[in-house]
Short mmCIF file of C-alpha atoms and ligand atoms in Angstrom, two decimals:
data_model
loop_
_atom_site.label_atom_id
_atom_site.label_comp_id
_atom_site.label_asym_id
_atom_site.label_seq_id
_atom_site.Cartn_x
_atom_site.Cartn_y
_atom_site.Cartn_z
CA UNK G 1 45.69 191.87 188.69
CA UNK G 2 46.34 195.54 188.22
CA UNK G 3 46.19 196.83 184.71
CA UNK G 4 49.58 198.30 183.11
CA UNK G 5 50.94 199.76 179.59
CA UNK G 6 53.93 200.50 181.72
CA UNK G 7 55.59 197.21 178.92
CA UNK G 8 54.27 198.61 176.03
CA UNK G 9 56.03 202.01 176.79
CA UNK G 10 59.22 200.90 177.46
CA UNK G 11 59.49 198.71 174.62
CA UNK G 12 57.96 201.46 172.21
CA UNK G 13 60.48 204.41 173.02
CA UNK G 14 59.06 207.81 172.98
CA UNK G 15 59.83 210.88 171.64
CA UNK G 16 59.69 213.13 174.67
CA UNK G 17 60.29 217.14 175.88
CA UNK G 18 61.13 218.13 172.13
CA UNK G 19 59.31 220.45 169.31
CA UNK G 20 60.17 220.09 165.70
CA UNK G 21 61.10 223.92 164.56
CA UNK G 22 63.28 223.82 161.07
CA UNK G 23 63.60 220.42 160.77
CA UNK G 24 65.48 219.83 164.33
CA UNK G 25 64.03 218.43 167.93
CA UNK G 26 64.31 221.61 169.60
CA UNK G 27 63.45 221.60 173.61
CA UNK G 28 61.11 224.15 174.16
CA UNK G 29 62.89 227.31 175.39
CA UNK G 30 60.86 227.45 178.74
CA UNK G 31 61.68 223.97 179.86
CA UNK G 32 58.10 223.65 180.75
CA UNK G 33 56.25 220.03 180.63
CA UNK G 34 53.34 218.16 180.19
CA UNK G 35 52.96 214.75 181.63
CA UNK G 36 50.89 212.56 179.66
CA UNK G 37 48.48 209.93 182.09
CA UNK G 38 47.27 207.13 180.25
CA UNK G 39 43.09 206.97 180.30
CA UNK G 40 43.32 203.11 180.96
CA UNK G 41 45.08 202.60 184.03
CA UNK G 42 45.97 206.54 185.04
CA UNK G 43 49.39 205.48 184.81
CA UNK G 44 52.14 208.39 183.59
CA UNK G 45 53.36 207.51 180.24
CA UNK G 46 55.86 209.83 179.71
CA UNK G 47 56.35 214.21 179.48
CA UNK G 48 56.48 216.31 176.19
CA UNK G 49 57.74 219.85 176.24
CA UNK G 50 54.85 222.65 176.75
CA UNK G 51 55.66 225.46 173.57
CA UNK G 52 55.57 229.26 174.83
CA UNK G 53 55.04 232.16 172.79
CA UNK G 54 58.60 232.67 171.46
CA UNK G 55 58.12 228.53 170.46
CA UNK G 56 55.19 229.50 168.69
CA UNK G 57 57.21 232.55 167.21
CA UNK G 58 60.20 230.36 166.37
CA UNK G 59 57.85 227.66 164.58
CA UNK G 60 55.93 230.45 162.87
CA UNK G 61 59.14 232.06 161.39
CA UNK G 62 60.28 228.43 160.05
CA UNK G 63 56.95 228.01 158.75
CA UNK G 64 57.17 231.82 156.65
CA UNK G 65 60.84 231.51 155.79
CA UNK G 66 60.32 228.06 154.32
CA UNK G 67 57.40 229.56 152.20
CA UNK G 68 58.20 232.34 151.28
CA UNK G 69 61.71 230.41 149.81
CA UNK G 70 59.71 228.33 147.69
CA UNK G 71 61.25 225.42 149.05
CA UNK G 72 58.26 223.14 148.99
CA UNK G 73 55.80 225.10 146.52
CA UNK G 74 58.30 226.06 144.01
CA UNK G 75 59.76 222.60 143.75
CA UNK G 76 59.40 220.21 141.27
CA UNK G 77 56.17 218.74 141.63
CA UNK G 78 56.73 215.12 140.88
CA UNK G 79 59.77 215.50 143.74
CA UNK G 80 56.72 216.67 145.89
CA UNK G 81 54.40 214.35 144.95
CA UNK G 82 57.10 210.98 146.08
CA UNK G 83 57.44 212.95 149.31
CA UNK G 84 53.79 212.59 149.82
CA UNK G 85 53.77 208.95 148.62
CA UNK G 86 56.84 208.08 150.43
CA UNK G 87 55.18 209.43 153.41
CA UNK G 88 52.19 207.12 152.66
CA UNK G 89 54.49 204.31 152.13
CA UNK G 90 56.03 204.98 155.64
CA UNK G 91 53.21 205.18 157.87
CA UNK G 92 51.90 201.84 156.39
CA UNK G 93 55.42 200.15 156.96
CA UNK G 94 55.28 201.77 160.59
CA UNK G 95 51.04 200.84 161.13
CA UNK G 96 51.62 198.71 164.20
CA UNK G 97 54.10 200.66 165.81
CA UNK G 98 51.80 203.91 165.50
CA UNK G 99 48.95 202.32 166.38
CA UNK G 100 50.57 200.87 169.70
CA UNK G 101 51.75 204.73 170.27
CA UNK G 102 47.76 205.30 169.69
CA UNK G 103 47.43 202.92 172.77
CA UNK G 104 49.81 204.32 174.95
CA UNK G 105 48.33 207.81 174.43
CA UNK G 106 44.28 207.61 173.88
CA UNK G 107 43.99 203.55 174.71
CA UNK G 108 42.23 203.32 171.16
CA UNK G 109 42.49 199.62 171.42
CA UNK G 110 44.57 197.66 168.51
CA UNK G 111 41.71 195.46 167.60
CA UNK G 112 40.20 198.54 166.38
CA UNK G 113 42.48 200.65 165.11
CA UNK G 114 43.38 197.49 162.97
CA UNK G 115 40.13 196.64 161.50
CA UNK G 116 38.16 199.85 160.92
CA UNK G 117 39.01 201.45 158.23
CA UNK G 118 38.47 205.55 159.01
CA UNK G 119 40.85 205.30 162.41
CA UNK G 120 43.23 203.22 160.80
CA UNK G 121 46.81 204.06 159.37
CA UNK G 122 45.46 202.87 155.73
CA UNK G 123 43.22 205.73 155.44
CA UNK G 124 45.60 208.24 156.75
CA UNK G 125 48.11 206.90 154.13
CA UNK G 126 45.71 206.44 151.34
CA UNK G 127 45.01 210.11 152.18
CA UNK G 128 48.22 211.53 151.56
CA UNK G 129 48.21 208.96 148.50
CA UNK G 130 44.76 210.83 147.21
CA UNK G 131 46.35 214.58 147.61
CA UNK G 132 49.67 213.57 145.99
CA UNK G 133 47.65 212.77 143.06
CA UNK G 134 46.65 216.45 142.97
CA UNK G 135 50.10 218.31 143.02
CA UNK G 136 50.32 218.73 139.12
CA UNK G 137 46.92 219.34 138.61
CA UNK G 138 45.83 222.51 140.58
CA UNK G 139 44.96 224.78 138.26
CA UNK G 140 42.96 227.80 137.39
CA UNK G 141 40.87 228.76 134.10
CA UNK G 142 41.48 230.46 131.31
CA UNK G 143 38.47 232.43 130.36
CA UNK G 144 36.95 234.01 127.36
CA UNK G 145 36.88 237.93 127.45
CA UNK G 146 33.82 239.25 129.30
CA UNK G 147 33.89 242.47 127.21
CA UNK G 148 35.43 241.53 123.92
CA UNK G 149 38.09 242.78 122.18
CA UNK G 150 41.77 240.90 122.86
CA UNK G 151 42.88 239.98 125.72
CA UNK G 152 43.55 237.05 128.44
CA UNK G 153 41.46 236.76 131.88
CA UNK G 154 42.84 234.23 133.48
CA UNK G 155 42.76 232.30 136.89
CA UNK G 156 45.28 230.80 139.31
CA UNK G 157 45.26 228.68 142.35
CA UNK G 158 48.00 229.88 144.85
CA UNK G 159 48.87 228.25 148.65
CA UNK G 160 47.52 230.81 151.54
CA UNK G 161 50.63 230.68 152.98
CA UNK G 162 51.59 229.47 156.39
CA UNK G 163 48.78 227.02 158.07
CA UNK G 164 48.38 226.16 161.76
CA UNK G 165 46.85 222.87 162.22
CA UNK G 166 45.46 222.11 165.43
CA UNK G 167 44.09 218.61 165.94
CA UNK G 168 42.04 216.63 169.20
CA UNK G 169 43.01 213.64 170.03
CA UNK G 170 40.86 210.75 169.50
CA UNK G 171 41.63 210.18 165.41
CA UNK G 172 44.93 211.37 165.27
CA UNK G 173 46.12 209.20 162.34
CA UNK G 174 43.13 210.40 160.05
CA UNK G 175 42.86 214.17 161.17
CA UNK G 176 46.82 214.66 160.91
CA UNK G 177 46.29 213.98 157.33
CA UNK G 178 43.00 215.56 156.32
CA UNK G 179 44.63 218.58 157.39
CA UNK G 180 48.49 218.06 156.64
CA UNK G 181 47.98 216.32 153.57
CA UNK G 182 45.77 219.01 151.49
CA UNK G 183 47.87 221.73 153.31
CA UNK G 184 51.51 220.53 151.25
CA UNK G 185 49.50 218.74 148.11
CA UNK G 186 47.95 223.06 147.89
CA UNK G 187 51.80 224.42 148.56
CA UNK G 188 51.80 225.47 152.21
CA UNK G 189 54.11 225.34 155.15
CA UNK G 190 52.25 224.18 158.47
CA UNK G 191 52.36 224.71 162.31
CA UNK G 192 50.97 221.55 163.92
CA UNK G 193 49.76 221.52 167.35
CA UNK G 194 48.73 217.85 168.32
CA UNK G 195 46.09 217.43 171.36
CA UNK G 196 47.74 216.67 174.72
CA UNK G 197 46.39 213.61 174.94
CA UNK G 198 47.48 212.44 171.64
CA UNK G 199 50.69 213.59 171.60
CA UNK G 200 53.39 210.85 171.36
CA UNK G 201 51.75 209.27 167.93
CA UNK G 202 51.71 212.59 165.84
CA UNK G 203 55.68 213.22 167.23
CA UNK G 204 56.39 209.88 165.51
CA UNK G 205 54.22 210.93 162.36
CA UNK G 206 56.37 213.84 162.00
CA UNK G 207 59.39 211.91 162.28
CA UNK G 208 58.73 209.92 159.54
CA UNK G 209 58.14 212.75 157.72
CA UNK G 210 61.58 214.01 157.93
CA UNK G 211 62.43 210.60 156.88
CA UNK G 212 60.35 210.85 153.42
CA UNK G 213 62.44 213.86 152.62
CA UNK G 214 60.47 216.78 153.63
CA UNK G 215 62.67 220.00 153.41
CA UNK G 216 63.02 221.70 157.10
CA UNK G 217 60.37 224.26 158.03
CA UNK G 218 57.79 222.70 155.51
CA UNK G 219 56.15 221.33 159.03
CA UNK G 220 56.79 222.51 162.32
CA UNK G 221 55.40 221.02 165.56
CA UNK G 222 54.39 222.89 168.69
CA UNK G 223 53.54 220.66 171.70
CA UNK G 224 51.30 221.07 174.54
CA UNK G 225 47.44 222.51 175.95
CA UNK G 226 45.00 224.70 173.96
CA UNK G 227 46.21 227.40 176.56
CA UNK G 228 49.10 228.72 175.76
CA UNK G 229 50.13 227.40 172.63
CA UNK G 230 46.92 226.71 170.74
CA UNK G 231 46.25 230.34 171.41
CA UNK G 232 49.32 231.52 170.66
CA UNK G 233 48.93 230.07 167.05
CA UNK G 234 45.00 231.29 166.67
CA UNK G 235 46.09 234.77 167.51
CA UNK G 236 49.41 235.14 165.63
CA UNK G 237 49.77 237.95 163.12
CA UNK G 238 51.97 235.49 160.69
CA UNK G 239 49.64 232.77 160.23
CA UNK G 240 47.45 232.65 157.39
CA UNK G 241 44.89 230.20 157.84
CA UNK G 242 43.74 228.23 161.15
CA UNK G 243 42.67 224.89 160.36
CA UNK G 244 40.65 222.74 163.46
CA UNK G 245 39.28 220.19 163.83
CA UNK G 246 37.75 220.15 167.95
CA UNK G 247 35.08 221.09 170.03
CA UNK G 248 32.01 223.48 169.08
CA UNK G 249 33.24 225.99 172.17
CA UNK G 250 37.04 225.98 170.76
CA UNK G 251 35.71 226.23 167.19
CA UNK G 252 33.97 229.95 168.27
CA UNK G 253 37.07 231.36 169.81
CA UNK G 254 39.28 230.67 166.95
CA UNK G 255 36.66 232.04 164.53
CA UNK G 256 36.73 234.96 167.40
CA UNK G 257 40.42 235.32 167.47
CA UNK G 258 40.81 235.29 163.59
CA UNK G 259 39.08 238.30 163.14
CA UNK G 260 41.93 240.50 164.32
CA UNK G 261 43.83 239.32 161.31
CA UNK G 262 41.24 237.91 159.10
CA UNK G 263 42.88 234.25 158.77
CA UNK G 264 40.93 232.00 156.79
CA UNK G 265 39.19 229.47 158.89
CA UNK G 266 38.45 225.72 158.14
CA UNK G 267 36.61 224.20 161.55
CA UNK G 268 35.37 220.27 161.68
CA UNK G 269 33.68 220.55 165.00
CA UNK G 270 31.35 218.24 166.60
CA UNK G 271 27.42 216.59 166.01
CA UNK G 272 24.94 214.99 167.44
CA UNK G 273 24.12 212.91 163.99
CA UNK G 274 20.97 210.74 163.68
CA UNK G 275 20.56 207.09 162.35
CA UNK G 276 16.80 206.65 161.39
CA UNK G 277 15.44 203.22 161.04
CA UNK G 278 12.70 202.27 159.45
CA UNK G 279 10.92 199.18 159.99
CA UNK G 280 11.83 198.71 156.04
CA UNK G 281 15.40 198.66 157.61
CA UNK G 282 16.98 195.38 155.61
CA UNK G 283 17.75 193.83 158.95
CA UNK G 284 16.57 195.77 162.14
CA UNK G 285 19.36 193.67 164.04
CA UNK G 286 22.14 194.76 161.53
CA UNK G 287 20.78 198.31 161.77
CA UNK G 288 20.60 198.12 165.87
CA UNK G 289 24.62 196.52 166.50
CA UNK G 290 25.57 199.33 163.60
CA UNK G 291 24.41 202.27 165.55
CA UNK G 292 25.16 200.99 169.22
CA UNK G 293 28.75 200.02 168.01
CA UNK G 294 29.32 203.31 166.41
CA UNK G 295 28.69 204.70 169.69
CA UNK G 296 30.55 202.04 171.96
CA UNK G 297 33.09 200.37 170.14
CA UNK G 298 36.68 201.72 169.26
CA UNK G 299 36.04 205.32 170.44
CA UNK G 300 33.56 204.77 173.22
CA UNK G 301 31.81 207.28 171.74
CA UNK G 302 34.04 209.90 171.40
CA UNK G 303 33.61 210.23 167.74
CA UNK G 304 32.29 213.38 165.76
CA UNK G 305 30.31 211.42 163.76
CA UNK G 306 29.34 208.92 165.74
CA UNK G 307 25.07 208.66 165.55
CA UNK G 308 24.17 209.02 168.98
CA UNK G 309 20.97 209.73 168.25
CA UNK G 310 18.65 206.43 167.11
CA UNK G 311 15.20 207.64 165.78
CA UNK G 312 13.27 204.36 165.04
CA UNK G 313 9.78 203.87 163.68
CA UNK G 314 7.49 202.23 166.40
CA UNK G 315 6.94 199.23 164.49
CA UNK G 316 10.66 197.86 165.05
CA UNK G 317 11.25 199.63 168.33
CA UNK G 318 11.16 196.91 170.59
CA UNK G 319 13.27 194.68 168.26
CA UNK G 320 15.99 197.56 167.82
CA UNK G 321 16.11 198.08 171.62
CA UNK G 322 16.48 194.55 171.88
CA UNK G 323 19.32 193.57 169.91
CA UNK G 324 20.83 197.48 170.89
CA UNK G 325 20.89 196.02 174.41
CA UNK G 326 22.56 192.96 173.02
CA UNK G 327 25.51 194.40 171.31
CA UNK G 328 26.32 197.15 174.50
CA UNK G 329 26.64 193.64 176.14
CA UNK G 330 29.30 192.51 173.96
CA UNK G 331 32.01 195.38 174.31
CA UNK G 332 34.81 194.72 176.13
CA UNK G 333 37.02 196.65 177.72
CA UNK G 334 40.73 196.87 179.58
CA UNK G 335 44.16 196.74 178.27
CA UNK G 336 44.21 198.37 174.36
CA UNK G 337 46.87 195.98 174.01
CA UNK G 338 44.41 192.78 174.39
CA UNK G 339 42.74 191.58 171.16
CA UNK G 340 40.04 190.66 172.82
CA UNK G 341 39.83 194.36 173.98
CA UNK G 342 37.36 196.18 171.59
CA UNK G 343 36.54 199.63 173.01
CA UNK G 344 38.33 202.18 175.26
CA UNK G 345 37.75 204.51 178.58
CA UNK G 346 37.10 208.18 177.80
CA UNK G 347 39.94 210.15 177.35
CA UNK G 348 40.62 212.31 181.27
CA UNK G 349 38.47 212.33 184.43
CA UNK G 350 37.11 215.89 183.17
CA UNK G 351 35.24 214.13 180.08
CA UNK G 352 34.61 211.07 182.58
CA UNK G 353 32.92 213.36 184.85
CA UNK G 354 30.74 215.54 181.86
CA UNK G 355 29.43 212.01 180.78
CA UNK G 356 28.58 210.58 184.49
CA UNK G 357 26.90 214.06 184.19
CA UNK G 358 25.05 213.71 181.01
CA UNK G 359 23.78 210.42 181.90
CA UNK G 360 22.14 211.67 185.39
CA UNK G 361 20.64 214.70 183.26
CA UNK G 362 18.97 211.76 181.22
CA UNK G 363 17.34 210.44 184.10
CA UNK G 364 16.46 213.49 186.09
CA UNK G 365 14.82 214.40 182.13
CA UNK G 366 12.56 211.44 182.35
CA UNK G 367 14.17 208.86 179.53
CA UNK G 368 14.23 205.00 180.21
CA UNK G 369 17.92 203.97 181.29
CA UNK G 370 18.01 200.59 179.24
CA UNK G 371 21.41 199.73 179.98
CA UNK G 372 24.52 200.98 181.22
CA UNK G 373 24.63 204.07 182.92
CA UNK G 374 27.58 203.74 185.43
CA UNK G 375 30.85 203.39 185.32
CA UNK G 376 32.89 200.38 184.97
CA UNK G 377 34.49 199.36 188.72
CA UNK G 378 36.68 196.25 189.83
CA UNK G 379 40.35 195.73 187.55
CA UNK G 380 39.48 198.85 186.02
CA UNK G 381 38.51 201.57 188.43
CA UNK G 382 42.37 203.07 187.88
CA UNK G 383 40.63 204.48 183.88
CA UNK G 384 37.94 205.94 183.10
CA UNK G 385 35.86 203.61 181.94
CA UNK G 386 32.12 204.29 181.53
CA UNK G 387 29.49 201.22 180.17
CA UNK G 388 28.03 201.91 177.08
CA UNK G 389 24.25 203.14 178.17
CA UNK G 390 21.47 203.05 176.28
CA UNK G 391 18.35 205.59 177.20
CA UNK G 392 14.80 204.42 175.18
CA UNK G 393 11.36 206.70 175.02
CA UNK G 394 13.61 210.37 174.94
CA UNK G 395 12.17 213.31 173.95
CA UNK G 396 14.35 215.22 170.79
CA UNK G 397 14.02 218.15 173.12
CA UNK G 398 15.94 216.63 175.91
CA UNK G 399 19.80 217.80 176.99
CA UNK G 400 21.01 214.14 176.05
CA UNK G 401 19.53 214.36 172.84
CA UNK G 402 20.68 217.74 172.22
CA UNK G 403 24.06 218.36 172.79
CA UNK G 404 27.00 216.71 172.38
CA UNK G 405 28.15 214.24 175.28
CA UNK G 406 31.18 212.88 173.52
CA UNK G 407 30.83 209.26 175.79
CA UNK G 408 29.00 205.98 174.99
CA UNK G 409 26.05 207.02 175.31
CA UNK G 410 23.10 206.77 173.22
CA UNK G 411 19.67 208.57 172.92
CA UNK G 412 16.67 206.57 170.89
CA UNK G 413 13.66 208.15 170.02
CA UNK G 414 10.51 206.75 168.54
CA UNK G 415 8.70 208.16 165.56
CA UNK G 416 5.66 207.23 163.60
CA UNK G 417 6.19 207.84 159.55
CA UNK G 418 8.90 209.60 157.67
CA UNK G 419 7.78 213.39 157.79
CA UNK G 420 8.21 213.00 161.63
CA UNK G 421 11.59 211.48 161.14
CA UNK G 422 13.19 213.72 158.85
CA UNK G 423 11.58 216.63 161.38
CA UNK G 424 13.25 214.99 164.47
CA UNK G 425 16.34 214.41 162.46
CA UNK G 426 16.81 217.89 161.36
CA UNK G 427 15.65 219.47 164.49
CA UNK G 428 19.44 220.01 165.94
CA UNK G 429 21.82 223.16 165.93
CA UNK G 430 24.42 219.68 164.44
CA UNK G 431 24.97 218.94 161.11
CA UNK G 432 27.82 216.55 160.45
CA UNK G 433 26.43 213.21 159.42
CA UNK G 434 23.07 210.88 159.51
CA UNK G 435 22.48 207.61 158.45
CA UNK G 436 19.22 205.93 157.21
CA UNK G 437 18.25 202.34 156.91
CA UNK G 438 16.07 201.24 154.68
CA UNK G 439 15.59 198.47 151.77
CA UNK G 440 13.42 201.08 149.78
CA UNK G 441 15.93 203.16 147.78
CA UNK G 442 13.77 205.59 146.98
CA UNK G 443 12.86 206.04 150.42
CA UNK G 444 16.56 206.17 151.15
CA UNK G 445 17.40 208.79 148.68
CA UNK G 446 14.80 210.92 148.98
CA UNK G 447 15.33 210.87 152.86
CA UNK G 448 19.06 211.61 152.39
CA UNK G 449 18.26 214.21 150.03
CA UNK G 450 15.86 216.05 152.80
CA UNK G 451 18.66 215.79 155.52
CA UNK G 452 20.64 218.81 156.88
CA UNK G 453 24.03 217.35 157.19
CA UNK G 454 27.37 216.38 155.69
CA UNK G 455 27.91 213.25 154.99
CA UNK G 456 24.66 210.21 154.80
CA UNK G 457 25.20 206.85 154.94
CA UNK G 458 23.02 204.44 153.47
CA UNK G 459 22.52 201.34 155.62
CA UNK G 460 25.59 201.82 156.88
CA UNK G 461 28.58 204.45 157.01
CA UNK G 462 32.26 204.89 155.77
CA UNK G 463 34.55 207.76 155.44
CA UNK G 464 36.80 207.62 151.73
CA UNK G 465 39.48 209.73 151.47
CA UNK G 466 38.43 211.59 147.92
CA UNK G 467 34.41 212.68 149.53
CA UNK G 468 34.34 215.48 151.28
CA UNK G 469 33.65 215.48 154.97
CA UNK G 470 32.48 218.24 157.53
CA UNK G 471 29.18 219.43 158.47
CA UNK G 472 26.19 221.82 157.91
CA UNK G 473 24.91 224.31 160.92
CA UNK G 474 27.34 224.28 163.95
CA UNK G 475 29.06 220.76 162.94
CA UNK G 476 31.54 223.34 161.09
CA UNK G 477 32.81 225.31 157.89
CA UNK G 478 34.47 224.10 155.32
CA UNK G 479 35.06 220.42 153.77
CA UNK G 480 38.08 217.94 154.36
CA UNK G 481 38.72 215.63 151.61
CA UNK G 482 38.89 215.21 147.80
CA UNK G 483 39.43 218.44 145.70
CA UNK G 484 37.58 220.82 147.81
CA UNK G 485 39.78 220.25 150.46
CA UNK G 486 42.79 221.40 148.55
CA UNK G 487 41.24 224.39 147.29
CA UNK G 488 40.54 225.83 150.84
CA UNK G 489 44.21 226.11 151.00
CA UNK G 490 44.20 228.22 148.20
CA UNK G 491 43.89 231.60 147.31
CA UNK G 492 42.12 232.50 143.96
CA UNK G 493 43.85 234.75 141.71
CA UNK G 494 42.47 236.79 138.47
CA UNK G 495 44.97 237.87 136.26
CA UNK G 496 44.32 239.92 133.16
CA UNK G 497 46.25 241.19 130.07
CA UNK G 498 46.04 242.74 126.69
CA UNK G 499 47.26 241.31 124.05
CA UNK G 500 47.51 244.14 122.02
CA UNK G 501 48.17 247.83 122.85
CA UNK G 502 44.73 248.45 122.94
CA UNK G 503 43.20 249.87 126.90
CA UNK G 504 40.51 247.17 127.55
P1 NAD R 601 39.22 220.37 172.14
O1 NAD R 601 38.29 221.91 171.30
O2 NAD R 601 39.34 220.42 173.37
O3 NAD R 601 40.28 220.51 171.69
C1 NAD R 601 40.72 220.10 170.30
C2 NAD R 601 42.10 220.91 170.14
O4 NAD R 601 41.98 222.35 170.20
C3 NAD R 601 43.44 220.58 171.38
O5 NAD R 601 44.64 220.52 170.29
C4 NAD R 601 43.66 221.41 172.03
O6 NAD R 601 44.85 221.42 172.45
C5 NAD R 601 42.86 222.62 171.13
N1 NAD R 601 42.72 223.90 172.13
C6 NAD R 601 41.90 223.83 172.78
N2 NAD R 601 41.54 224.79 173.30
C7 NAD R 601 42.10 226.14 172.57
C8 NAD R 601 42.14 227.25 172.17
N3 NAD R 601 41.20 228.36 172.66
N4 NAD R 601 43.60 228.10 171.08
C9 NAD R 601 43.59 227.64 170.29
N5 NAD R 601 43.45 226.01 170.37
C10 NAD R 601 43.02 225.48 171.78
O7 NAD R 601 38.37 219.18 171.20
P2 NAD R 601 39.26 217.47 172.07
O8 NAD R 601 38.28 217.24 173.30
O9 NAD R 601 40.12 217.27 171.21
O10 NAD R 601 38.11 217.05 170.25
C11 NAD R 601 36.93 216.27 171.00
C12 NAD R 601 35.87 217.14 170.09
O11 NAD R 601 36.36 217.49 168.33
C13 NAD R 601 34.30 216.80 169.83
O12 NAD R 601 33.64 218.12 169.88
C14 NAD R 601 34.39 216.21 168.60
O13 NAD R 601 33.54 216.37 167.68
C15 NAD R 601 35.16 217.31 167.59
N6 NAD R 601 35.87 216.19 166.60
C16 NAD R 601 35.31 216.70 165.25
C17 NAD R 601 35.97 216.08 164.04
C18 NAD R 601 35.72 216.40 163.34
O14 NAD R 601 36.35 216.21 161.82
N7 NAD R 601 34.44 216.87 162.62
C19 NAD R 601 36.99 214.88 164.33
C20 NAD R 601 37.52 214.59 166.07
C21 NAD R 601 36.70 215.15 166.65
#
């Protein structure tokens, strides 16, 4: 039987061919379109507009007008809080619809988006609720005069201005929330560019935001690929900040492009995150299932923080590999709307070729292929499916242990003792996440303190809306989540005022 998702496309209805500018759905001026093909079936799902430079100008101008008018930043705090919370409630109310749209975009199965917190609609809603709580609490300080005398020294936090928010395709709910919620909580206005591979989900979210009562111009959407749409945004003179989640290569390009106008930049980039599995792990089988699950289930390893390097102590190395193979064999692929399917294909043919290329490289460089390593055929041949792939005995110098593959490929590296494990873990250009599996709490904390990464999970991994998330080293600049992320959408201003006629 041929796999098809078309019936869902017909029943869901898609917002097609329109940009969202200044509170209106508007066709692109030049009328160019992008056709989205489903990664599991190759079917055409729908077309959306490719914004041209003039459309991006319109979007930025709308965001600028809304910012300068204070329609959002100077409105009552209770009004802004109510809008953000209403949007959170609307997200929850449209949970199944949004997850279905996502399944049409990136083929993440409903079984996964309905059960794993980080990729759920509920997590995105929680991020908005959390940030709504900061709206009336963002403040500066009043400091005692340094040089004595009688004057006031104060700091204020003010919104940065117009933010260009650029999203990847893999987790549109959470990543939309991690950018838009703090930007709006800080009082900024936004021009959002979804990934060309997850546009329909985001367009529906924007429609729900309008329903929640967000004023026109505060959130605008331009759709289309990185070039030309993202490029027009990151080089635009009137964009004050670029907030980006995506690949390291594009992150570098954004840093370069921002130099012209010294834009503020936040970057959430890739990773090669290690899981350190010690012989005293509470349960090596559970550790193996957790690690392999993160690299194969749901997003098929297309997750920035997936622990794609398993560093395993030699005493439990064989047990780990046996359990890892068992877990890999249990992963199911196919129609994302089928509740028995728990993983997805690679997003496009380019990514499929890239991942298969890394697998060949792993073999060439002498790693031992334990399972997988090939494209899935038969009923799945029209999609970009790759079998869960585990390489053992991987030198930490091998390409597959160093580069972000963004596919279901786990590199297992043996170690003898804690010192070696920490050295291997930190021997990477990235520093997004890490996991430590050990029942010895002192060891777990000791090792966590020594790891050069932004988020560490002990005997598991979780993402929380109020915890900063982001990378050390080349995994990014800045953090998303919690107060620090809102502050990154503000400028800090100092104001001084003498309280007498004397000069300060
Ligand atoms: P990508 O870098 O190819 O694209 C990300 C976004 O940037 C897309 O919207 C794309 O259209 C846009 N873009 C591309 N070129 C551009 C340019 N020149 N100027 C402006 N925008 C441009 O990444 P992807 O394939 O969508 O996502 C995968 C990457 O994202 C991986 O590296 C992954 O690790 C990373 N990621 C990081 C996090 C995190 O929180 N750290 C989360 C998810 C994904």
